[in-house]
CSV table of C-alpha atoms in Angstrom, one decimal:
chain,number,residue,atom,x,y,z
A,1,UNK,CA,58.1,-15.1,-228.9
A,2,UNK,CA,55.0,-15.7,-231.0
A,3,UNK,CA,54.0,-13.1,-233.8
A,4,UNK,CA,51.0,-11.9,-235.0
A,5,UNK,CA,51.9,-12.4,-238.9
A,6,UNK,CA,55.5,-13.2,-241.2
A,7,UNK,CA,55.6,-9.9,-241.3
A,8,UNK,CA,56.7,-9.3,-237.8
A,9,UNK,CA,58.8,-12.1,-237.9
A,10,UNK,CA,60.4,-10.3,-241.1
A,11,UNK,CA,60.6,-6.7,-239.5
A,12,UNK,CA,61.9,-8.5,-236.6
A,13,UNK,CA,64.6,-10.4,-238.7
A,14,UNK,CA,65.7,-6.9,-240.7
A,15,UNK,CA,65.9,-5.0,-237.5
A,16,UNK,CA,68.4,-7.9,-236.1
A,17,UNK,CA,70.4,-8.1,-239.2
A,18,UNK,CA,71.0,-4.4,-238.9
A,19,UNK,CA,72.0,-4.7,-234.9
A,20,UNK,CA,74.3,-7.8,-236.3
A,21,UNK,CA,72.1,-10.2,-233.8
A,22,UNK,CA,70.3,-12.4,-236.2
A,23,UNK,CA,71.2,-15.8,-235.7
A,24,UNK,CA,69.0,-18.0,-238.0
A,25,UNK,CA,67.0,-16.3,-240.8
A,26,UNK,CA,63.5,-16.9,-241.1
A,27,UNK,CA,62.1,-20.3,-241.9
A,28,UNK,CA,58.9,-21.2,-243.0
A,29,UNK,CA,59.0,-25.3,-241.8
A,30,UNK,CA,55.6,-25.3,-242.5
A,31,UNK,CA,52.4,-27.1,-239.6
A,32,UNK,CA,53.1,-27.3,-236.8
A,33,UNK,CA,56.4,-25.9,-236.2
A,34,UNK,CA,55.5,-22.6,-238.7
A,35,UNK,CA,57.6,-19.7,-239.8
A,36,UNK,CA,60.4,-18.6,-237.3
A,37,UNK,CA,63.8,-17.5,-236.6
A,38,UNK,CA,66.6,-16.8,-234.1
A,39,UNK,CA,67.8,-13.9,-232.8
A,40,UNK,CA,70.5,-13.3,-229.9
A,41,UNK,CA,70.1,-11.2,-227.3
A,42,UNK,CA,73.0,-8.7,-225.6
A,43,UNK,CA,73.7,-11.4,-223.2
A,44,UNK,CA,74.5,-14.1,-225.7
A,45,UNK,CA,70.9,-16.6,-225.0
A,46,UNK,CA,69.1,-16.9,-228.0
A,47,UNK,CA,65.2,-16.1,-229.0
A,48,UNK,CA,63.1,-18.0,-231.1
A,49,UNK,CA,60.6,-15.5,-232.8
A,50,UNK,CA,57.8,-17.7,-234.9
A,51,UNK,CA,54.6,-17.3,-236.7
A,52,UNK,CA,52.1,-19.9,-237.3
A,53,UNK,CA,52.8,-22.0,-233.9
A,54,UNK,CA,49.9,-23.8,-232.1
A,55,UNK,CA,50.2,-21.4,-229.1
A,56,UNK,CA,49.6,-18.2,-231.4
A,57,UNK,CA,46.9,-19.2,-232.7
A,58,UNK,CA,45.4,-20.1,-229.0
A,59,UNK,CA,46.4,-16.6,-228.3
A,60,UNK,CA,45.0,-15.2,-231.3
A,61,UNK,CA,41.3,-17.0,-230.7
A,62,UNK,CA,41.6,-16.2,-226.9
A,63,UNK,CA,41.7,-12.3,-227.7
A,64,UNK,CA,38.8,-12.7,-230.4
């Protein structure tokens, strides 16, 4: 799931620790793979939540 900022990949990140789902804390790999982090969801699959991804920034310049 792509996010606007760090930020959100932070809030995201504290909100999962607290709910005991965080799976890999955040990461900041740097171009192109960008800041990011794993969370689980009830079923057991795991989400990648990033920042700083080439397909944000499409987003981001597609809503501009």
């Amino acid at each position: 799931m792509g996010c606007r900022n760090k930020d959100e990949v932070d809030q995201l990140c504290h909100q999962a620790r607290k709910e005991g789902i965080l799976a890999k804390k955040a990461t900041d790999s740097g171009y192109p793979v960008g800041y990011w982090a794993f969370i689980r969801d009830p079923d057991g699959h795991t989400l990648e939540i990033s920042y700083g991804q080439e397909i944000g920034l499409t987003v981001e310049q597609h809503q501009a």
